[in-house]
Amino acid sequence: MSLKKKLLLLLTLLFLLFFVNVAFVHILESKSEDKLLWVNHTHQVLSTSDKLLISLADAETGQRGYLLTNDKHYLEPYLRAIKVTEDLLFELKRLTADNPKQQTLLKALEIDIDKKCAELKQSIDLFETDSTAALQLVSSDVGKQYMDNIRWYLLSFSSEENRLLEKRKGDYREVRAYISTIIIIEVLVMLFLAVFTFTIINKNLFEPLLKLIMVTKKMEKGAPCVRLLVASNFH
């Protein structure tokens, strides 16, 4: 095979490997971004569940403040917290719509949240007509039982999300490791092809040229004419 054909073959191989590698890395990068999105999604779910518990605690704080002081300013944070609780519960349902297990848990959670919100409203409404009865309702620990149930559901919910988070982090790290491995292999292959190409060029071009130069110098010095075996190296 002539030098020209060998170089053409090597260049074709290099370009082919380059485009295949670019396509493969692009696919892996897309998968990596997808895995990272799921990791971020799980963080968002966990953050929303934490905010939900806080908003319920804020609603309870507003209710207690009003019952203890009869100051209607405490009803503002109570009403705001109730609205935030509804929004956060809706957001949790939306974020976990792809997870039947979590959806089932949220349905049970919603029942106790509704009961807790109803208990808070009942005590506030009752306080307007019978403050003693309202305080007795609060001290009955009915609301505490609802909050204990809510905390248990949210703990179970968060435990499942944390399990998913670790799995998704592992999937993301695995894809990134694949990408790093592909890049290392690419560098090694490119180095090998570069050395191989240099060897081919050196053997088929530079060595014959050096021989030709040496023979030419000998002829210039009046050395006996010898056959130029070099010519065969250019075929």
mmCIF file of C-alpha atoms in Angstrom:
data_model
loop_
_atom_site.group_PDB
_atom_site.id
_atom_site.type_symbol
_atom_site.label_atom_id
_atom_site.label_comp_id
_atom_site.label_asym_id
_atom_site.label_seq_id
_atom_site.Cartn_x
_atom_site.Cartn_y
_atom_site.Cartn_z
ATOM 1 C CA MET A 1 0.000 0.000 0.000
ATOM 2 C CA SER A 2 1.363 3.435 -0.934
ATOM 3 C CA LEU A 3 2.149 6.092 1.664
ATOM 4 C CA LYS A 4 -0.697 8.279 0.423
ATOM 5 C CA LYS A 5 -3.254 5.512 0.905
ATOM 6 C CA LYS A 6 -1.885 4.667 4.345
ATOM 7 C CA LEU A 7 -2.161 8.289 5.473
ATOM 8 C CA LEU A 8 -5.651 8.588 4.028
ATOM 9 C CA LEU A 9 -6.714 5.444 5.872
ATOM 10 C CA LEU A 10 -5.272 6.725 9.148
ATOM 11 C CA LEU A 11 -6.941 10.121 8.788
ATOM 12 C CA THR A 12 -10.261 8.454 7.998
ATOM 13 C CA LEU A 13 -9.909 6.264 11.075
ATOM 14 C CA LEU A 14 -9.060 9.273 13.248
ATOM 15 C CA PHE A 15 -12.087 11.249 12.060
ATOM 16 C CA LEU A 16 -14.345 8.222 12.473
ATOM 17 C CA LEU A 17 -13.161 7.632 16.033
ATOM 18 C CA PHE A 18 -13.547 11.324 16.804
ATOM 19 C CA PHE A 19 -17.167 11.515 15.643
ATOM 20 C CA VAL A 20 -18.118 8.227 17.315
ATOM 21 C CA ASN A 21 -16.568 9.447 20.556
ATOM 22 C CA VAL A 22 -18.330 12.822 20.354
ATOM 23 C CA ALA A 23 -21.690 11.104 19.783
ATOM 24 C CA PHE A 24 -21.139 8.659 22.643
ATOM 25 C CA VAL A 25 -20.022 11.357 25.080
ATOM 26 C CA HIS A 26 -23.021 13.482 24.070
ATOM 27 C CA ILE A 27 -25.368 10.598 24.897
ATOM 28 C CA LEU A 28 -23.678 10.082 28.261
ATOM 29 C CA GLU A 29 -23.773 13.822 29.001
ATOM 30 C CA SER A 30 -27.514 13.835 28.290
ATOM 31 C CA LYS A 31 -27.976 10.922 30.677
ATOM 32 C CA SER A 32 -25.809 12.697 33.232
ATOM 33 C CA GLU A 33 -27.949 15.839 33.033
ATOM 34 C CA ASP A 34 -31.075 13.722 33.395
ATOM 35 C CA LYS A 35 -29.684 12.014 36.518
ATOM 36 C CA LEU A 36 -28.683 15.388 37.967
ATOM 37 C CA LEU A 37 -32.188 16.735 37.355
ATOM 38 C CA TRP A 38 -33.609 13.828 39.347
ATOM 39 C CA VAL A 39 -31.161 14.517 42.193
ATOM 40 C CA ASN A 40 -32.232 18.173 42.256
ATOM 41 C CA HIS A 41 -35.877 17.100 42.011
ATOM 42 C CA THR A 42 -35.509 14.914 45.111
ATOM 43 C CA HIS A 43 -33.871 17.774 47.026
ATOM 44 C CA GLN A 44 -36.852 19.933 46.084
ATOM 45 C CA VAL A 45 -39.301 17.297 47.348
ATOM 46 C CA LEU A 46 -37.453 17.000 50.669
ATOM 47 C CA SER A 47 -37.332 20.774 51.063
ATOM 48 C CA THR A 48 -41.067 21.054 50.358
ATOM 49 C CA SER A 49 -41.926 18.362 52.919
ATOM 50 C CA ASP A 50 -39.840 20.187 55.556
ATOM 51 C CA LYS A 51 -41.623 23.454 54.766
ATOM 52 C CA LEU A 52 -44.990 21.709 55.080
ATOM 53 C CA LEU A 53 -44.279 20.638 58.655
ATOM 54 C CA ILE A 54 -43.000 24.120 59.509
ATOM 55 C CA SER A 55 -46.123 25.773 58.078
ATOM 56 C CA LEU A 56 -48.366 23.524 60.195
ATOM 57 C CA ALA A 57 -46.337 24.402 63.278
ATOM 58 C CA ASP A 58 -46.717 28.095 62.376
ATOM 59 C CA ALA A 59 -50.490 27.660 62.083
ATOM 60 C CA GLU A 60 -50.577 26.016 65.505
ATOM 61 C CA THR A 61 -48.438 28.805 66.964
ATOM 62 C CA GLY A 62 -50.815 31.440 65.597
ATOM 63 C CA GLN A 63 -53.808 29.569 67.032
ATOM 64 C CA ARG A 64 -52.205 29.236 70.479
ATOM 65 C CA GLY A 65 -51.177 32.884 70.468
ATOM 66 C CA TYR A 66 -54.729 33.982 69.740
ATOM 67 C CA LEU A 67 -56.262 31.705 72.384
ATOM 68 C CA LEU A 68 -53.804 32.881 75.036
ATOM 69 C CA THR A 69 -53.956 36.612 74.303
ATOM 70 C CA ASN A 70 -57.269 37.145 72.498
ATOM 71 C CA ASP A 71 -55.210 39.268 70.104
ATOM 72 C CA LYS A 72 -56.545 38.906 66.570
ATOM 73 C CA HIS A 73 -53.148 39.848 65.148
ATOM 74 C CA TYR A 74 -52.212 36.203 65.793
ATOM 75 C CA LEU A 75 -54.884 35.133 63.331
ATOM 76 C CA GLU A 76 -52.926 36.660 60.438
ATOM 77 C CA PRO A 77 -49.956 34.237 60.680
ATOM 78 C CA TYR A 78 -52.441 31.428 61.371
ATOM 79 C CA LEU A 79 -54.455 32.111 58.203
ATOM 80 C CA ARG A 80 -51.284 32.625 56.175
ATOM 81 C CA ALA A 81 -49.826 29.335 57.424
ATOM 82 C CA ILE A 82 -53.039 27.463 56.572
ATOM 83 C CA LYS A 83 -52.874 28.778 52.990
ATOM 84 C CA VAL A 84 -49.169 27.892 52.717
ATOM 85 C CA THR A 85 -49.910 24.394 54.032
ATOM 86 C CA GLU A 86 -52.518 23.826 51.323
ATOM 87 C CA ASP A 87 -50.133 25.063 48.628
ATOM 88 C CA LEU A 88 -47.234 22.923 49.863
ATOM 89 C CA LEU A 89 -49.361 19.782 50.061
ATOM 90 C CA PHE A 90 -50.531 20.382 46.494
ATOM 91 C CA GLU A 91 -46.910 20.893 45.424
ATOM 92 C CA LEU A 92 -45.831 17.627 47.061
ATOM 93 C CA LYS A 93 -48.557 15.767 45.191
ATOM 94 C CA ARG A 94 -47.419 17.310 41.928
ATOM 95 C CA LEU A 95 -43.727 16.587 42.506
ATOM 96 C CA THR A 96 -44.347 12.932 43.379
ATOM 97 C CA ALA A 97 -47.044 12.240 40.773
ATOM 98 C CA ASP A 98 -44.761 9.567 39.249
ATOM 99 C CA ASN A 99 -44.429 7.682 42.552
ATOM 100 C CA PRO A 100 -47.537 5.647 43.556
ATOM 101 C CA LYS A 101 -46.050 4.760 46.943
ATOM 102 C CA GLN A 102 -45.558 8.402 47.894
ATOM 103 C CA GLN A 103 -48.971 9.347 46.513
ATOM 104 C CA THR A 104 -50.618 6.781 48.801
ATOM 105 C CA LEU A 105 -48.703 8.180 51.765
ATOM 106 C CA LEU A 106 -49.712 11.743 50.879
ATOM 107 C CA LYS A 107 -53.388 10.772 50.737
ATOM 108 C CA ALA A 108 -53.172 9.455 54.301
ATOM 109 C CA LEU A 109 -51.206 12.553 55.311
ATOM 110 C CA GLU A 110 -53.831 14.837 53.791
ATOM 111 C CA ILE A 111 -56.552 13.263 55.952
ATOM 112 C CA ASP A 112 -54.690 14.116 59.166
ATOM 113 C CA ILE A 113 -53.751 17.570 57.885
ATOM 114 C CA ASP A 114 -57.429 18.264 57.192
ATOM 115 C CA LYS A 115 -58.301 17.030 60.691
ATOM 116 C CA LYS A 116 -55.588 19.190 62.237
ATOM 117 C CA CYS A 117 -56.691 22.289 60.327
ATOM 118 C CA ALA A 118 -60.316 21.593 61.290
ATOM 119 C CA GLU A 119 -59.297 21.260 64.957
ATOM 120 C CA LEU A 120 -57.436 24.583 64.813
ATOM 121 C CA LYS A 121 -60.408 26.336 63.216
ATOM 122 C CA GLN A 122 -62.862 24.741 65.647
ATOM 123 C CA SER A 123 -60.918 25.972 68.666
ATOM 124 C CA ILE A 124 -60.703 29.503 67.239
ATOM 125 C CA ASP A 125 -64.418 29.594 66.381
ATOM 126 C CA LEU A 126 -65.299 28.164 69.793
ATOM 127 C CA PHE A 127 -63.128 30.738 71.550
ATOM 128 C CA GLU A 128 -65.407 33.489 70.233
ATOM 129 C CA THR A 129 -68.349 32.096 72.212
ATOM 130 C CA ASP A 130 -66.800 29.969 74.970
ATOM 131 C CA SER A 131 -63.120 30.513 75.709
ATOM 132 C CA THR A 132 -63.078 27.870 78.430
ATOM 133 C CA ALA A 133 -64.405 25.191 76.081
ATOM 134 C CA ALA A 134 -61.871 26.234 73.463
ATOM 135 C CA LEU A 135 -58.984 25.872 75.906
ATOM 136 C CA GLN A 136 -60.329 22.494 77.024
ATOM 137 C CA LEU A 137 -60.355 21.366 73.390
ATOM 138 C CA VAL A 138 -56.716 22.398 73.026
ATOM 139 C CA SER A 139 -55.703 20.642 76.250
ATOM 140 C CA SER A 140 -57.484 17.436 75.188
ATOM 141 C CA ASP A 141 -54.425 16.523 73.075
ATOM 142 C CA VAL A 142 -56.599 15.724 70.049
ATOM 143 C CA GLY A 143 -54.587 18.207 68.016
ATOM 144 C CA LYS A 144 -51.341 16.742 69.352
ATOM 145 C CA GLN A 145 -52.343 13.293 68.097
ATOM 146 C CA TYR A 146 -52.985 14.715 64.649
ATOM 147 C CA MET A 147 -49.571 16.425 64.652
ATOM 148 C CA ASP A 148 -47.881 13.209 65.795
ATOM 149 C CA ASN A 149 -49.525 11.369 62.898
ATOM 150 C CA ILE A 150 -48.493 14.113 60.482
ATOM 151 C CA ARG A 151 -44.881 13.958 61.680
ATOM 152 C CA TRP A 152 -44.862 10.175 61.275
ATOM 153 C CA TYR A 153 -46.214 10.375 57.728
ATOM 154 C CA LEU A 154 -43.719 13.074 56.788
ATOM 155 C CA LEU A 155 -40.882 11.081 58.355
ATOM 156 C CA SER A 156 -41.851 8.023 56.297
ATOM 157 C CA PHE A 157 -42.198 10.223 53.232
ATOM 158 C CA SER A 158 -38.749 11.785 53.755
ATOM 159 C CA SER A 159 -37.145 8.393 54.408
ATOM 160 C CA GLU A 160 -38.339 7.158 51.012
ATOM 161 C CA GLU A 161 -37.120 10.339 49.322
ATOM 162 C CA ASN A 162 -33.719 10.028 50.997
ATOM 163 C CA ARG A 163 -33.475 6.455 49.739
ATOM 164 C CA LEU A 164 -34.272 7.658 46.227
ATOM 165 C CA LEU A 165 -31.782 10.490 46.632
ATOM 166 C CA GLU A 166 -28.914 8.130 47.431
ATOM 167 C CA LYS A 167 -29.840 5.899 44.505
ATOM 168 C CA ARG A 168 -30.035 8.840 42.110
ATOM 169 C CA LYS A 169 -26.741 10.236 43.362
ATOM 170 C CA GLY A 170 -25.180 6.829 42.709
ATOM 171 C CA ASP A 171 -26.635 6.749 39.188
ATOM 172 C CA TYR A 172 -25.251 10.234 38.522
ATOM 173 C CA ARG A 173 -21.774 9.333 39.804
ATOM 174 C CA GLU A 174 -21.819 6.163 37.678
ATOM 175 C CA VAL A 175 -22.561 8.098 34.483
ATOM 176 C CA ARG A 176 -19.866 10.666 35.291
ATOM 177 C CA ALA A 177 -17.403 7.803 35.840
ATOM 178 C CA TYR A 178 -18.308 6.382 32.412
ATOM 179 C CA ILE A 179 -17.628 9.763 30.821
ATOM 180 C CA SER A 180 -14.236 10.049 32.555
ATOM 181 C CA THR A 181 -13.327 6.527 31.428
ATOM 182 C CA ILE A 182 -14.312 7.272 27.824
ATOM 183 C CA ILE A 183 -12.191 10.434 27.815
ATOM 184 C CA ILE A 184 -9.161 8.547 29.176
ATOM 185 C CA ILE A 185 -9.589 5.799 26.572
ATOM 186 C CA GLU A 186 -9.943 8.440 23.863
ATOM 187 C CA VAL A 187 -6.685 10.123 24.892
ATOM 188 C CA LEU A 188 -4.842 6.787 24.938
ATOM 189 C CA VAL A 189 -6.206 5.778 21.521
ATOM 190 C CA MET A 190 -5.299 9.167 20.055
ATOM 191 C CA LEU A 191 -1.775 8.901 21.450
ATOM 192 C CA PHE A 192 -1.408 5.406 20.016
ATOM 193 C CA LEU A 193 -2.636 6.529 16.601
ATOM 194 C CA ALA A 194 -0.347 9.562 16.701
ATOM 195 C CA VAL A 195 2.675 7.359 17.442
ATOM 196 C CA PHE A 196 1.582 4.855 14.805
ATOM 197 C CA THR A 197 1.117 7.607 12.218
ATOM 198 C CA PHE A 198 4.531 9.061 13.001
ATOM 199 C CA THR A 199 6.092 5.610 12.664
ATOM 200 C CA ILE A 200 4.469 5.076 9.254
ATOM 201 C CA ILE A 201 5.533 8.510 7.999
ATOM 202 C CA ASN A 202 9.044 8.080 9.359
ATOM 203 C CA LYS A 203 9.453 4.655 7.773
ATOM 204 C CA ASN A 204 7.959 5.523 4.391
ATOM 205 C CA LEU A 205 9.052 9.129 4.000
ATOM 206 C CA PHE A 206 11.806 10.363 6.281
ATOM 207 C CA GLU A 207 14.045 7.275 6.212
ATOM 208 C CA PRO A 208 14.067 7.083 2.374
ATOM 209 C CA LEU A 209 14.755 10.817 2.223
ATOM 210 C CA LEU A 210 17.711 10.453 4.575
ATOM 211 C CA LYS A 211 19.090 7.602 2.482
ATOM 212 C CA LEU A 212 18.668 9.698 -0.649
ATOM 213 C CA ILE A 213 20.456 12.640 0.956
ATOM 214 C CA MET A 214 23.341 10.411 2.088
ATOM 215 C CA VAL A 215 23.740 8.903 -1.399
ATOM 216 C CA THR A 216 23.599 12.348 -2.975
ATOM 217 C CA LYS A 217 26.350 13.588 -0.673
ATOM 218 C CA LYS A 218 28.527 10.586 -1.547
ATOM 219 C CA MET A 219 28.033 11.253 -5.252
ATOM 220 C CA GLU A 220 28.958 14.898 -4.755
ATOM 221 C CA LYS A 221 32.195 13.774 -3.094
ATOM 222 C CA GLY A 222 32.994 11.527 -6.070
ATOM 223 C CA ALA A 223 32.034 8.246 -4.447
ATOM 224 C CA PRO A 224 31.355 5.307 -6.802
ATOM 225 C CA CYS A 225 27.847 5.333 -8.146
ATOM 226 C CA VAL A 226 25.683 2.885 -6.298
ATOM 227 C CA ARG A 227 22.212 1.746 -6.966
ATOM 228 C CA LEU A 228 19.621 3.877 -5.359
ATOM 229 C CA LEU A 229 17.684 1.235 -3.520
ATOM 230 C CA VAL A 230 15.828 4.106 -1.941
ATOM 231 C CA ALA A 231 13.590 4.530 -4.965
ATOM 232 C CA SER A 232 11.723 1.366 -4.103
ATOM 233 C CA ASN A 233 10.664 2.912 -0.804
ATOM 234 C CA PHE A 234 8.553 5.515 -2.609
ATOM 235 C CA HIS A 235 6.382 3.012 -4.464
#
